[in-house]
Structures are given as C-alpha cells and as structure tokens.
CSV table of C-alpha atoms in Angstrom, one decimal:
chain,number,residue,atom,x,y,z
A,1,MET,CA,77.7,84.0,62.8
A,2,LEU,CA,81.1,84.4,64.4
A,3,CYS,CA,80.3,82.3,67.4
A,4,GLU,CA,77.6,80.1,68.9
A,5,PRO,CA,75.3,81.9,71.3
A,6,TYR,CA,76.4,82.4,74.9
A,7,LEU,CA,74.3,83.2,78.0
A,8,LEU,CA,74.6,86.1,80.4
A,9,ASP,CA,73.0,87.3,83.6
A,10,PRO,CA,69.9,85.1,84.3
A,11,GLN,CA,66.9,87.0,85.8
A,12,PRO,CA,64.0,85.5,87.9
A,13,ASP,CA,62.1,84.7,84.8
A,14,GLY,CA,64.6,85.4,81.9
A,15,ILE,CA,68.1,85.4,80.6
A,16,HIS,CA,70.3,87.3,78.0
A,17,VAL,CA,71.3,85.4,74.8
A,18,VAL,CA,74.2,86.9,72.9
A,19,TRP,CA,76.0,86.1,69.7
A,20,HIS,CA,78.0,88.0,67.1
A,21,THR,CA,78.0,88.4,63.3
A,22,GLU,CA,80.2,90.1,60.7
A,23,ARG,CA,77.2,91.9,59.2
A,24,PRO,CA,74.4,93.8,60.8
A,25,GLY,CA,71.8,91.6,59.0
A,26,SER,CA,68.1,92.0,59.3
A,27,SER,CA,66.7,89.0,61.2
A,28,HIS,CA,68.1,87.8,64.4
A,29,VAL,CA,65.8,85.7,66.6
A,30,VAL,CA,65.9,83.3,69.5
A,31,LEU,CA,63.2,80.6,69.4
A,32,VAL,CA,62.4,79.2,72.9
A,33,GLY,CA,60.1,76.4,74.0
A,34,PRO,CA,59.7,72.6,74.2
A,35,GLY,CA,58.8,72.4,70.6
A,36,VAL,CA,62.0,74.0,69.3
A,37,PRO,CA,64.2,70.8,69.0
A,38,ALA,CA,61.6,69.2,66.7
A,39,LEU,CA,61.7,72.1,64.2
A,40,SER,CA,63.6,71.5,61.0
A,41,ASP,CA,65.9,74.2,59.9
A,42,ASP,CA,63.4,75.4,57.3
A,43,GLU,CA,60.7,75.4,59.9
A,44,ALA,CA,62.9,77.3,62.3
A,45,VAL,CA,63.6,80.0,59.6
A,46,ARG,CA,59.9,80.4,58.9
A,47,ALA,CA,59.2,80.7,62.6
A,48,ALA,CA,61.9,83.3,63.0
A,49,THR,CA,60.7,85.4,60.1
A,50,GLY,CA,57.1,85.3,61.4
A,51,ALA,CA,55.9,83.1,58.5
A,52,ALA,CA,54.7,80.7,61.1
A,53,GLY,CA,52.8,81.9,64.1
A,54,GLU,CA,53.6,81.1,67.8
A,55,GLY,CA,51.7,78.5,69.6
A,56,ASP,CA,53.3,75.2,68.5
A,57,GLY,CA,55.4,74.9,71.6
A,58,TRP,CA,57.8,77.9,71.0
A,59,ARG,CA,58.0,81.6,71.4
A,60,ARG,CA,60.1,84.2,69.4
A,61,PHE,CA,62.4,86.8,70.9
A,62,THR,CA,64.0,89.4,68.6
A,63,ALA,CA,67.6,90.5,69.2
A,64,THR,CA,68.9,94.1,69.2
A,65,THR,CA,71.9,94.7,67.0
A,66,ALA,CA,74.9,96.9,68.1
A,67,PRO,CA,78.4,97.2,66.5
A,68,LEU,CA,81.5,96.5,68.6
A,69,SER,CA,83.3,99.8,68.4
A,70,ARG,CA,87.0,98.8,68.7
A,71,THR,CA,87.5,95.4,67.2
A,72,ARG,CA,90.4,95.3,64.7
A,73,GLU,CA,92.9,93.0,63.1
A,74,ASP,CA,96.6,93.4,62.2
A,75,SER,CA,99.5,91.4,60.8
A,76,GLU,CA,99.5,89.1,63.9
A,77,SER,CA,95.9,88.1,63.3
A,78,SER,CA,95.1,84.7,61.8
A,79,VAL,CA,91.8,85.3,60.0
A,80,PRO,CA,90.4,82.6,57.7
A,81,GLY,CA,91.2,83.6,54.1
A,82,ARG,CA,92.4,87.1,54.9
A,83,THR,CA,95.7,88.9,55.5
A,84,TYR,CA,96.2,92.2,57.2
A,85,THR,CA,99.4,94.3,57.0
A,86,ALA,CA,98.4,97.0,59.5
A,87,PRO,CA,95.8,97.6,62.1
A,88,THR,CA,92.5,97.5,60.3
A,89,ARG,CA,89.0,98.0,61.6
A,90,ARG,CA,87.0,94.7,61.6
A,91,PRO,CA,83.2,95.0,61.8
A,92,VAL,CA,81.6,92.8,64.4
A,93,TYR,CA,78.0,93.1,65.4
A,94,ARG,CA,76.6,92.0,68.7
A,95,GLN,CA,73.1,90.4,68.7
A,96,LEU,CA,71.5,90.4,72.1
A,97,ALA,CA,68.1,89.0,72.9
A,98,VAL,CA,66.4,89.3,76.3
A,99,VAL,CA,64.3,86.1,76.8
A,100,GLU,CA,61.5,86.6,79.3
A,101,GLY,CA,58.6,84.7,80.8
A,102,LEU,CA,60.6,81.5,81.5
A,103,ALA,CA,59.3,78.9,83.8
A,104,PRO,CA,61.6,77.3,86.4
A,105,GLY,CA,63.9,74.6,85.0
A,106,ARG,CA,65.5,74.2,81.6
A,107,THR,CA,63.9,75.2,78.3
A,108,PRO,CA,65.2,74.4,74.8
A,109,TYR,CA,66.2,77.2,72.5
A,110,ARG,CA,67.7,77.8,69.1
A,111,VAL,CA,69.1,80.9,67.4
A,112,VAL,CA,68.1,81.8,63.9
A,113,SER,CA,70.4,84.5,62.5
A,114,ASP,CA,69.8,85.7,59.0
A,115,GLY,CA,68.8,82.2,57.9
A,116,ILE,CA,71.6,80.4,59.9
A,117,VAL,CA,70.1,78.0,62.4
A,118,THR,CA,72.0,76.7,65.4
A,119,ALA,CA,71.6,73.4,67.2
A,120,ALA,CA,69.1,73.2,70.0
A,121,TYR,CA,70.6,74.2,73.4
A,122,SER,CA,69.0,74.9,76.8
A,123,LEU,CA,68.6,77.9,79.1
A,124,ALA,CA,67.1,78.6,82.5
A,125,PRO,CA,66.1,81.6,84.6
A,126,ALA,CA,68.0,82.5,87.7
A,127,ALA,CA,68.0,79.8,90.3
A,128,PRO,CA,65.9,80.7,93.4
A,129,ALA,CA,67.9,82.0,96.3
A,130,ASP,CA,67.5,78.8,98.3
A,131,GLN,CA,68.4,76.4,95.5
A,132,PRO,CA,71.8,74.7,95.4
A,133,VAL,CA,74.0,75.4,92.4
A,134,ARG,CA,77.1,74.1,90.6
A,135,LEU,CA,79.6,76.7,89.3
A,136,LEU,CA,82.7,76.1,87.2
A,137,LEU,CA,85.7,78.1,88.4
A,138,THR,CA,88.4,79.1,85.9
A,139,SER,CA,90.5,81.9,84.5
A,140,ASP,CA,93.5,82.9,82.3
A,141,HIS,CA,92.6,81.1,79.1
A,142,GLN,CA,94.4,83.5,76.8
A,143,LEU,CA,94.2,81.0,73.8
A,144,LYS,CA,96.7,78.8,75.6
A,145,PRO,CA,97.2,75.2,74.3
A,146,MET,CA,95.7,73.3,77.2
A,147,VAL,CA,92.4,75.2,77.3
A,148,PRO,CA,90.3,73.1,74.9
A,149,ALA,CA,91.3,69.9,76.7
A,150,ASN,CA,90.6,71.5,80.0
A,151,LEU,CA,87.1,72.6,79.1
A,152,ALA,CA,86.3,69.4,77.4
A,153,ARG,CA,87.2,67.5,80.5
A,154,ALA,CA,85.3,70.0,82.6
A,155,ALA,CA,82.2,69.4,80.6
A,156,GLU,CA,82.6,65.6,80.8
A,157,THR,CA,83.1,65.8,84.6
A,158,ALA,CA,80.6,68.5,85.6
A,159,GLY,CA,78.2,68.5,82.6
A,160,VAL,CA,77.4,71.4,80.4
A,161,ALA,CA,74.2,72.6,82.1
A,162,LEU,CA,75.8,74.4,85.0
A,163,ASP,CA,74.4,77.3,86.9
A,164,GLY,CA,77.3,79.5,85.9
A,165,VAL,CA,80.9,79.8,84.9
A,166,LEU,CA,82.9,82.1,87.2
A,167,MET,CA,85.7,83.5,85.0
A,168,ALA,CA,88.3,85.4,87.0
A,169,GLY,CA,89.8,87.3,84.1
A,170,ASP,CA,92.3,87.1,81.2
A,171,MET,CA,90.1,85.5,78.6
A,172,VAL,CA,92.2,86.4,75.6
A,173,ASN,CA,95.6,88.1,75.0
A,174,VAL,CA,94.7,91.3,73.2
A,175,PRO,CA,91.0,92.2,73.7
A,176,ASP,CA,90.5,94.3,70.6
A,177,ARG,CA,91.8,91.6,68.3
A,178,ALA,CA,88.6,90.0,67.0
A,179,THR,CA,90.1,86.7,65.9
A,180,GLU,CA,91.1,85.9,69.5
A,181,TRP,CA,87.4,85.9,70.5
A,182,PHE,CA,85.9,84.4,67.4
A,183,ASP,CA,87.8,82.7,64.6
A,184,SER,CA,91.6,82.5,65.0
A,185,THR,CA,93.2,79.8,62.9
A,186,ALA,CA,96.4,79.9,64.9
A,187,GLU,CA,94.9,79.0,68.3
A,188,THR,CA,91.5,78.0,69.5
A,189,PRO,CA,89.6,81.3,70.1
A,190,PHE,CA,87.8,82.0,73.4
A,191,PHE,CA,84.2,81.2,72.5
A,192,ALA,CA,85.2,78.1,70.4
A,193,SER,CA,87.0,76.7,73.4
A,194,PHE,CA,83.8,77.0,75.4
A,195,ALA,CA,81.7,75.4,72.8
A,196,GLY,CA,79.0,73.2,74.4
A,197,ILE,CA,79.3,75.0,77.8
A,198,LEU,CA,78.4,78.6,77.4
A,199,GLN,CA,75.4,77.7,75.2
A,200,HIS,CA,73.8,76.1,78.3
A,201,SER,CA,75.6,77.8,81.2
A,202,PRO,CA,75.8,81.6,81.8
A,203,ILE,CA,79.3,83.1,82.1
A,204,TYR,CA,80.0,85.6,85.0
A,205,PRO,CA,83.2,87.4,83.9
A,206,THR,CA,85.8,89.5,85.7
A,207,ILE,CA,88.2,92.0,84.2
A,208,GLY,CA,91.9,90.9,84.2
A,209,ASN,CA,94.8,92.8,82.8
A,210,HIS,CA,94.2,91.1,79.4
A,211,GLU,CA,90.8,92.7,79.2
A,212,VAL,CA,92.4,96.2,79.2
A,213,MET,CA,93.7,97.9,76.1
A,214,GLY,CA,96.4,100.6,76.2
A,215,ARG,CA,96.6,103.8,74.1
A,216,TRP,CA,94.9,103.8,70.7
A,217,SER,CA,97.1,104.0,67.6
A,218,GLU,CA,96.3,103.9,63.9
A,219,THR,CA,99.8,102.4,63.1
A,220,ALA,CA,101.2,100.5,66.1
A,221,THR,CA,100.5,96.8,66.3
A,222,LEU,CA,97.6,95.7,68.5
A,223,ASP,CA,100.2,93.9,70.7
A,224,ASP,CA,102.1,97.2,71.1
A,225,GLN,CA,98.8,99.1,71.8
A,226,PHE,CA,97.8,96.5,74.4
A,227,ASN,CA,101.2,96.9,76.2
A,228,ASP,CA,101.1,100.7,76.1
A,229,PRO,CA,98.6,101.9,78.7
A,230,GLN,CA,99.3,104.8,81.0
A,231,PRO,CA,97.4,106.0,84.1
A,232,GLY,CA,94.1,107.3,82.8
A,233,ALA,CA,94.9,106.3,79.2
A,234,TRP,CA,93.4,102.8,78.9
A,235,ASP,CA,90.0,101.3,78.2
A,236,VAL,CA,87.9,98.1,78.6
A,237,THR,CA,85.5,98.9,75.8
A,238,THR,CA,85.5,95.6,74.0
A,239,TYR,CA,85.0,93.7,77.2
A,240,GLU,CA,82.1,95.9,78.2
A,241,GLU,CA,80.5,95.5,74.8
A,242,LEU,CA,81.0,91.7,74.8
A,243,PHE,CA,79.7,91.3,78.4
A,244,PRO,CA,77.3,94.2,79.1
A,245,VAL,CA,75.8,92.3,82.0
A,246,PRO,CA,76.1,91.6,84.8
A,247,ALA,CA,76.5,95.2,85.9
A,248,SER,CA,75.9,97.5,88.8
A,249,ALA,CA,74.6,101.0,89.0
A,250,ALA,CA,78.0,102.1,90.5
A,251,GLY,CA,80.4,100.2,88.4
A,252,GLY,CA,78.6,99.0,85.3
A,253,PRO,CA,80.1,95.8,84.0
A,254,ARG,CA,83.4,96.6,85.7
A,255,TRP,CA,82.1,95.5,89.2
A,256,TRP,CA,78.9,93.9,90.1
A,257,SER,CA,77.1,91.4,92.4
A,258,ARG,CA,74.6,88.7,91.8
A,259,THR,CA,72.8,85.9,93.7
A,260,ILE,CA,73.2,82.6,91.9
A,261,GLY,CA,70.9,80.2,93.8
A,262,ASP,CA,72.2,79.9,97.4
A,263,VAL,CA,75.6,81.5,96.4
A,264,HIS,CA,76.1,85.3,96.4
A,265,VAL,CA,78.9,86.5,94.1
A,266,ILE,CA,80.6,89.9,94.3
A,267,CYS,CA,83.0,90.7,91.4
A,268,LEU,CA,85.6,93.4,91.8
A,269,PHE,CA,87.9,95.2,89.3
A,270,ALA,CA,91.2,94.5,90.9
A,271,THR,CA,94.0,94.3,88.5
A,272,HIS,CA,97.1,96.2,87.3
A,273,VAL,CA,99.1,96.4,84.1
A,274,TRP,CA,101.6,93.7,83.6
A,275,ARG,CA,105.2,95.0,83.3
A,276,SER,CA,108.4,93.1,82.8
A,277,PRO,CA,110.2,92.0,86.0
A,278,GLU,CA,113.5,92.5,84.3
A,279,LEU,CA,115.8,95.1,85.9
A,280,VAL,CA,116.7,96.8,82.6
A,281,GLY,CA,114.4,98.7,80.2
A,282,ARG,CA,110.8,99.7,80.9
A,283,GLY,CA,109.3,97.4,83.5
A,284,LYS,CA,107.8,97.0,87.0
A,285,PHE,CA,110.8,98.6,88.7
A,286,GLN,CA,112.1,101.2,86.4
A,287,GLU,CA,111.8,103.2,83.2
A,288,ALA,CA,114.2,102.6,80.3
A,289,LEU,CA,117.2,104.9,80.7
A,290,GLU,CA,116.7,106.2,77.1
A,291,ASP,CA,113.1,107.2,77.9
A,292,VAL,CA,113.7,109.1,81.2
A,293,ASP,CA,113.4,112.5,79.5
A,294,ASP,CA,110.3,111.5,77.5
A,295,PRO,CA,107.3,110.9,79.7
A,296,ASP,CA,105.2,109.9,76.7
A,297,ARG,CA,107.2,106.7,76.6
A,298,TRP,CA,107.0,105.9,80.3
A,299,GLY,CA,105.2,102.8,81.6
A,300,TYR,CA,104.7,104.3,85.1
A,301,GLY,CA,105.5,101.0,86.7
A,302,GLN,CA,102.9,98.3,87.4
A,303,PHE,CA,100.2,100.8,88.1
A,304,ILE,CA,96.6,99.8,89.2
A,305,PHE,CA,93.8,100.4,86.6
A,306,GLU,CA,90.9,101.0,89.0
A,307,PRO,CA,91.3,102.2,92.6
A,308,ILE,CA,90.1,99.8,95.2
A,309,GLY,CA,91.7,101.1,98.4
A,310,ARG,CA,89.9,102.6,101.4
A,311,GLY,CA,87.8,105.6,100.3
A,312,SER,CA,87.7,104.8,96.6
A,313,PRO,CA,84.2,104.5,94.9
A,314,GLN,CA,84.8,100.7,94.4
A,315,TYR,CA,85.7,100.3,98.1
A,316,GLU,CA,82.6,102.2,99.3
A,317,TRP,CA,80.4,100.1,96.9
A,318,LEU,CA,81.9,96.9,98.4
A,319,VAL,CA,81.2,98.0,101.9
A,320,ALA,CA,77.6,98.5,101.0
A,321,GLU,CA,77.4,95.2,99.2
A,322,LEU,CA,78.8,93.3,102.1
A,323,ALA,CA,76.1,94.7,104.3
A,324,ALA,CA,73.3,94.1,101.8
A,325,PRO,CA,70.5,91.6,102.8
A,326,GLN,CA,71.0,89.4,99.7
A,327,PHE,CA,74.7,89.0,100.7
A,328,ARG,CA,74.0,88.4,104.4
A,329,SER,CA,71.3,85.9,103.8
A,330,ALA,CA,73.2,83.8,101.2
A,331,ARG,CA,74.3,80.3,102.3
A,332,TYR,CA,77.7,80.8,100.6
A,333,ARG,CA,79.4,84.1,99.9
A,334,VAL,CA,82.0,84.4,97.1
A,335,VAL,CA,84.2,87.3,96.0
A,336,MET,CA,86.0,87.2,92.7
A,337,PHE,CA,88.7,89.4,91.3
A,338,HIS,CA,91.8,88.8,89.1
A,339,HIS,CA,94.8,89.7,91.2
A,340,PRO,CA,96.3,86.9,93.4
A,341,SER,CA,96.5,88.5,96.8
A,342,HIS,CA,97.5,85.3,98.4
A,343,GLY,CA,99.6,83.1,96.0
A,344,LEU,CA,102.7,81.2,95.1
A,345,GLY,CA,102.9,82.5,91.5
A,346,GLN,CA,105.2,85.0,90.0
A,347,HIS,CA,102.5,87.6,89.7
A,348,SER,CA,101.6,87.7,93.4
A,349,VAL,CA,104.6,90.0,93.8
A,350,PRO,CA,105.1,93.0,94.0
A,351,PRO,CA,102.4,94.2,96.4
A,352,PHE,CA,99.1,95.5,94.9
A,353,THR,CA,99.7,99.1,95.6
A,354,ASP,CA,100.5,102.3,93.7
A,355,PRO,CA,104.1,102.5,92.4
A,356,VAL,CA,106.2,105.0,94.3
A,357,GLN,CA,108.4,106.8,91.8
A,358,VAL,CA,112.0,107.4,92.9
A,359,ARG,CA,114.4,109.6,91.0
A,360,ASP,CA,118.0,108.7,91.4
A,361,GLY,CA,120.2,110.8,89.2
A,362,LYS,CA,119.4,109.8,85.7
A,363,GLU,CA,117.3,106.8,86.8
A,364,ILE,CA,113.6,106.5,87.5
A,365,ARG,CA,112.7,103.6,89.8
A,366,TYR,CA,109.5,102.3,91.3
A,367,GLU,CA,108.9,100.8,94.7
A,368,TYR,CA,105.9,98.9,96.1
A,369,PRO,CA,105.7,99.0,99.9
A,370,LEU,CA,104.1,95.8,101.3
A,371,ALA,CA,102.3,97.8,104.0
A,372,GLY,CA,100.5,99.6,101.2
A,373,ASP,CA,98.9,96.5,99.6
A,374,TYR,CA,95.3,97.6,99.1
A,375,ILE,CA,93.9,94.1,99.0
A,376,LEU,CA,95.8,92.8,102.0
A,377,ARG,CA,95.4,96.0,104.0
A,378,ASP,CA,91.9,97.3,103.1
A,379,ILE,CA,89.9,94.6,101.3
A,380,GLU,CA,90.8,91.3,103.2
A,381,PRO,CA,89.7,92.7,106.6
A,382,LEU,CA,86.3,93.6,105.1
A,383,LEU,CA,85.9,90.1,103.6
A,384,SER,CA,87.0,88.4,106.9
A,385,ASP,CA,84.6,90.5,109.0
A,386,ALA,CA,81.7,89.8,106.5
A,387,GLY,CA,82.0,86.1,106.6
A,388,VAL,CA,83.1,85.5,103.0
A,389,HIS,CA,83.6,81.8,102.3
A,390,LEU,CA,85.7,81.9,99.1
A,391,VAL,CA,87.9,84.4,97.2
A,392,LEU,CA,88.5,83.3,93.6
A,393,ASN,CA,91.3,84.9,91.7
A,394,GLY,CA,93.8,84.2,88.9
A,395,HIS,CA,96.7,85.8,87.0
A,396,SER,CA,99.6,83.5,87.9
A,397,HIS,CA,98.6,80.4,85.9
A,398,VAL,CA,98.9,78.0,88.9
A,399,TRP,CA,96.6,76.1,91.2
A,400,ASN,CA,97.0,77.0,94.9
A,401,ARG,CA,94.8,77.7,97.8
A,402,PHE,CA,95.0,79.2,101.3
A,403,ARG,CA,92.8,79.8,104.3
A,404,ASN,CA,93.2,82.8,106.5
A,405,ALA,CA,92.6,83.0,110.3
A,406,ALA,CA,89.0,84.2,109.8
A,407,GLY,CA,88.2,81.1,107.7
A,408,VAL,CA,88.2,82.7,104.3
A,409,HIS,CA,89.4,80.4,101.6
A,410,TRP,CA,91.5,81.8,98.8
A,411,LEU,CA,91.7,79.8,95.5
A,412,GLU,CA,93.5,80.3,92.3
A,413,THR,CA,92.6,77.6,89.7
A,414,SER,CA,94.1,79.1,86.5
A,415,ASN,CA,96.5,76.4,85.3
A,416,VAL,CA,94.9,76.0,81.9
A,417,GLY,CA,97.7,76.5,79.3
A,418,ASN,CA,101.1,77.5,80.5
A,419,SER,CA,102.7,78.1,83.9
A,420,TYR,CA,105.2,80.6,85.1
A,421,GLY,CA,106.1,78.5,88.1
A,422,ALA,CA,105.2,78.2,91.7
A,423,TYR,CA,107.6,80.0,94.0
A,424,ASP,CA,107.5,77.9,97.2
A,425,VAL,CA,110.0,76.1,99.3
A,426,THR,CA,108.8,72.8,97.9
A,427,SER,CA,109.4,73.9,94.3
A,428,GLY,CA,112.9,75.2,95.0
A,429,LEU,CA,112.1,78.3,92.9
A,430,ALA,CA,112.6,81.9,94.1
A,431,ARG,CA,111.2,85.0,92.4
A,432,ARG,CA,114.0,87.0,90.7
A,433,TYR,CA,113.0,90.3,92.3
A,434,PRO,CA,115.0,93.1,94.0
A,435,GLU,CA,115.9,92.9,97.7
A,436,GLY,CA,112.9,93.6,100.0
A,437,TYR,CA,110.3,91.6,98.0
A,438,VAL,CA,109.0,88.2,98.9
A,439,ARG,CA,111.1,85.6,97.0
A,440,GLN,CA,109.3,82.5,98.1
A,441,GLY,CA,105.9,81.7,99.5
A,442,ASP,CA,102.8,83.8,99.8
A,443,PRO,CA,103.5,87.6,100.2
A,444,GLY,CA,100.4,87.7,102.4
A,445,GLY,CA,102.0,85.4,104.9
A,446,LEU,CA,99.6,82.4,104.6
A,447,ALA,CA,100.8,78.8,104.4
A,448,PRO,CA,99.7,77.0,101.2
A,449,ILE,CA,97.4,74.0,101.7
A,450,VAL,CA,98.4,70.7,100.3
A,451,PRO,CA,95.6,69.1,98.2
A,452,THR,CA,93.5,66.8,100.3
A,453,VAL,CA,92.9,63.9,97.9
A,454,ALA,CA,95.7,63.3,95.4
A,455,PRO,CA,98.4,65.9,95.4
A,456,LEU,CA,101.1,65.9,92.8
A,457,THR,CA,104.5,65.1,94.3
A,458,GLY,CA,108.0,66.5,93.8
A,459,PRO,CA,111.0,64.4,92.8
A,460,ASP,CA,111.6,63.4,96.4
A,461,GLY,CA,108.0,62.3,96.8
A,462,THR,CA,107.0,65.4,98.8
A,463,PRO,CA,103.3,66.3,98.3
A,464,LEU,CA,103.2,69.7,96.5
A,465,PRO,CA,100.8,72.5,97.6
A,466,PHE,CA,100.3,73.7,94.0
A,467,VAL,CA,99.9,72.6,90.4
A,468,ALA,CA,102.3,74.5,88.0
A,469,SER,CA,102.7,72.5,84.8
A,470,ASN,CA,102.7,72.9,81.1
A,471,GLU,CA,101.1,69.4,80.7
A,472,VAL,CA,98.8,69.0,83.7
A,473,THR,CA,95.7,71.2,83.5
A,474,VAL,CA,93.3,72.1,86.3
A,475,PHE,CA,89.6,73.1,86.8
A,476,SER,CA,87.4,73.5,89.9
A,477,VAL,CA,83.7,73.2,90.6
A,478,LEU,CA,81.8,74.8,93.4
A,479,ASP,CA,79.0,72.4,94.5
A,480,SER,CA,76.8,74.2,97.0
A,481,ALA,CA,74.5,71.2,97.6
A,482,ALA,CA,77.5,69.4,99.1
A,483,GLY,CA,79.0,72.7,100.4
A,484,VAL,CA,82.4,71.9,98.8
A,485,VAL,CA,84.8,73.0,96.1
A,486,ARG,CA,86.4,70.2,94.2
A,487,SER,CA,89.5,70.6,92.0
A,488,TYR,CA,90.4,68.2,89.2
A,489,ARG,CA,93.5,67.7,87.1
A,490,TYR,CA,94.1,66.1,83.7
A,491,ASP,CA,97.4,65.2,82.1
A,492,THR,CA,97.1,66.5,78.5
A,493,SER,CA,100.2,64.6,77.4
A,494,ASP,CA,98.2,61.4,77.7
A,495,PRO,CA,94.9,61.4,75.7
A,496,ASP,CA,93.9,58.2,77.6
A,497,ALA,CA,94.5,59.7,81.0
A,498,GLN,CA,91.6,60.0,83.4
A,499,VAL,CA,90.4,63.2,85.2
A,500,VAL,CA,91.7,63.0,88.8
A,501,LEU,CA,89.9,64.6,91.7
A,502,PHE,CA,92.9,65.9,93.6
A,503,ASP,CA,91.5,68.4,96.2
A,504,GLU,CA,88.2,68.9,98.0
A,505,PHE,CA,87.5,71.3,100.8
A,506,PRO,CA,84.3,72.4,102.6
A,507,LEU,CA,83.3,76.0,102.2
A,508,ALA,CA,82.0,76.4,105.8
C-alpha cells in the first residue's frame, strides 16, 4: 500500500473508500462493522478472503482496481531505495470500494489489501440535510514544511472525525510525480501529511493550478512539463483519477456540488497557469524575446484553464446550481474555488481574465483589463444575489478575509508552508507589477478585515488584517452548529506553543 485509505463523497447510506498500491494485486477489501476493531490481523485476512463468513459484526466490500495512467518519476523524485535519471512510468493502482447500507453515525472499518491490514478507522454516510457539521478549511499544501504541524494541530483542535475537509486546491507541486502524493523521502507527501484525518473525514477537493499538468514529454523533466501548458494543451488526469468523486454530470470531478449536512458546497474550476511576474523572459506579461518567432515555445501569458465567464458551460451550470432547491434550502451556502478574487496576496493580481496579446515591434506583451475580471464581473454578482455565505479560495499562501456589500464572506486560509507576502498598507509591501495594476490592497476594492480575537501585530503594534509568515501556520474550521468560522494559528518555531484562536466570524 502506498497510502492509508482516504474517504470520498459520502452518500445517504454509503461512502467511497480509496487507497493505492504499487501492484494490481488480487484481494482488496474493506471490512465494515462494530466487530472490526476486535479482529486480529490474521482474522481480518481470513475475513477478507472469504475464509470466514459475514455475521460476526462485520461486512465485506470488495474494491475495484484501476491503474493511474500518468504517474511517473524523474531525477527530482525522492523514492525510497530507487533512483531515476529520466522521466519513467511508475505503476500506481487505485483501489476503490463503495461501502453501502450504512446506518447513521460512525462505523469502524479496516482495509485488507493483499494481506496488509490497516488500523481500525471510522466512516459515516452523508449527514442529513438538517444536521450541523464541522468542516476543515485548507489549501495550498504543496509538500511545504509547515503542513505536517498544521494538520497535526488541526486534528488536536478539531478532532479527526470531521464531516469533511474542504481543500481549495494546490495539493502537491507536480501532480504526475507519484512520490509527491505517496512516499517522497525529501518532504512529507500529501496523503502522509493527512494521516489520521482523511481516514475518518472525507476530502472535498478543488482544482488549483498545481493539479494541472502541461504538455507531455518523454524526455523533459516533470517540472518542465508541469510548467509548459498551452491553451488546450494541458490535463488534470491524475487529479481526476485520484479523486473521481465528487462529480457532476456537466463537469465531472472538475466542478460539482454537494450537500454536507446543513451546508451546501459548490466547487468551481477557476484557476489559471502560474507565470513569472518578472518583466524579462517568458512570464505573465510577455514572451521571451528569443521565442517570439517560435509559437511552440510561447507561454501565452497567464491564461485561464477552464472558461468561467458569462455564457460558458461552467457559468451556465453555476446559474442552475444557485437556483436548485438543495442550494436554496441549505442553512449555509459555500462556494469554493482556487483563485483569490479578493485578496492581499501576490497572486490576486493580475485580473482573472484572458490575456490580451499586444505586438509591439519585436515584442509580444500581455495585458489584463480589470474590467474583464470574470470572477469580479460575472461570478460575484451571482453569488451575492443567491445569498452565498462564504467563498473559500487559496493560491496566495496567506490568511485574509473580506466581506462584500451583499454580506458574502471571502476567506483565504492557505498559510501552511511558505508565504509570498501580503501586499497591504499595513505590511508596507507593494506588488512589483507594471503600471495600471493594483500594487497594494485588494484588487476587488474590499477592505481587509482585522481578525476579531487575537490578530498578529506589526512592528509598531498595529493589528494586521492578514497572516503571512514562514513560521506561523493557519487553519480554519466551519462549525455550522454555532454558525461561525473559526481560524487558528500556531507558531511552528516553538514546539511548546499553543494553538491560538485568532479570528471568529458569524456566517449569517
């Protein structure tokens, strides 16, 4: 087994249990029931193979096996006991069991995978639509150094048996590199960082730019392939194979909606490729001068992967979702996507719009008109009119929050490993962008909100409306019973430090 099991997409009487192996194997089973924790490993193996019949407080569910089609390693991979000199296919097999017939509440389970027996964990069907829930809010893990401490403190603070983990994108760095998900020896891989949480709590993921691979190559490094998408030449295959559900009929795993207790969540695919902000070479604002005559080497600016503007399939799907009875009747309504439409971070600029190519003699430049920002222009009015309570996003590796005139809260809570800074008057930092782009503050024009409980302060004692640190990490929890979102911080430079509740706000 390459990872412990993780849970996906609970149903009214069931849930999906997923894990991964290096070989297809022949016997992959989930044992479910109150009698499961008492089974010895030998008894669990006999139960899984059918040598022991059901009826002693457990049931058996067989997994289906499917290979991941694009997982590879290369010279930058840190695989236990192996070395790669060039991009090499690495076999990984997904085991997926659909557990059905669950009673309300939590039920123990164990996975038995070709004789390997896991510890006993717990699972639960979908919470009824009128039941309060607790959801962990996070994003942008990318194997960063503070992630393990962040999730350990989150588990201590909120528990491991949550109703869900809302993950607003950027789980790893290079999605086709298998070690980043499973067994890297250089950094803590994605699933290992979540050990003890995802075995009990289902994850609800979002596509960020780090879930998107660029153009395939047999020779270029995986990093180079990741950084080489062009419009129409990219894929999210590994993401879709790791997280086949939740899904929608219109968008598959790329955009979806689900009711989680008394919270209804809509997930959008709203992200663009990251390009360098530097004003030389291929980047957000220009092509490299030496590449102007070779379109195969162009980056096409910071282009958007999936259209979301007015009239696009995703926009029309969103309009229908916002009018659906399950959305309208939910006590709380949440929309999640990766791009920080309101934010203080570096990545909230330039606007979320299609690059406008400008040829100027030998140069090719790209411009991003603020009036063309699809999220601010097209999506935010829909969310405001529909009574959305919370928008969760990521991308800039900061904590900041806002509230628009319609009462919609916007939260980024992605400071989990490294920060690129908060560009606000209280920080004294300004984005190094060309004239005409927002240098400080929120490009959407909202004022950042100072944390309500225990904000960090600047050198002069001024309370800061953000957390942007390489030592202080942040996580948030939506507690629908109390109707609040609470944000916590922890100073990773001090192992004896306590978790601090620093912000709390009501959703209504």
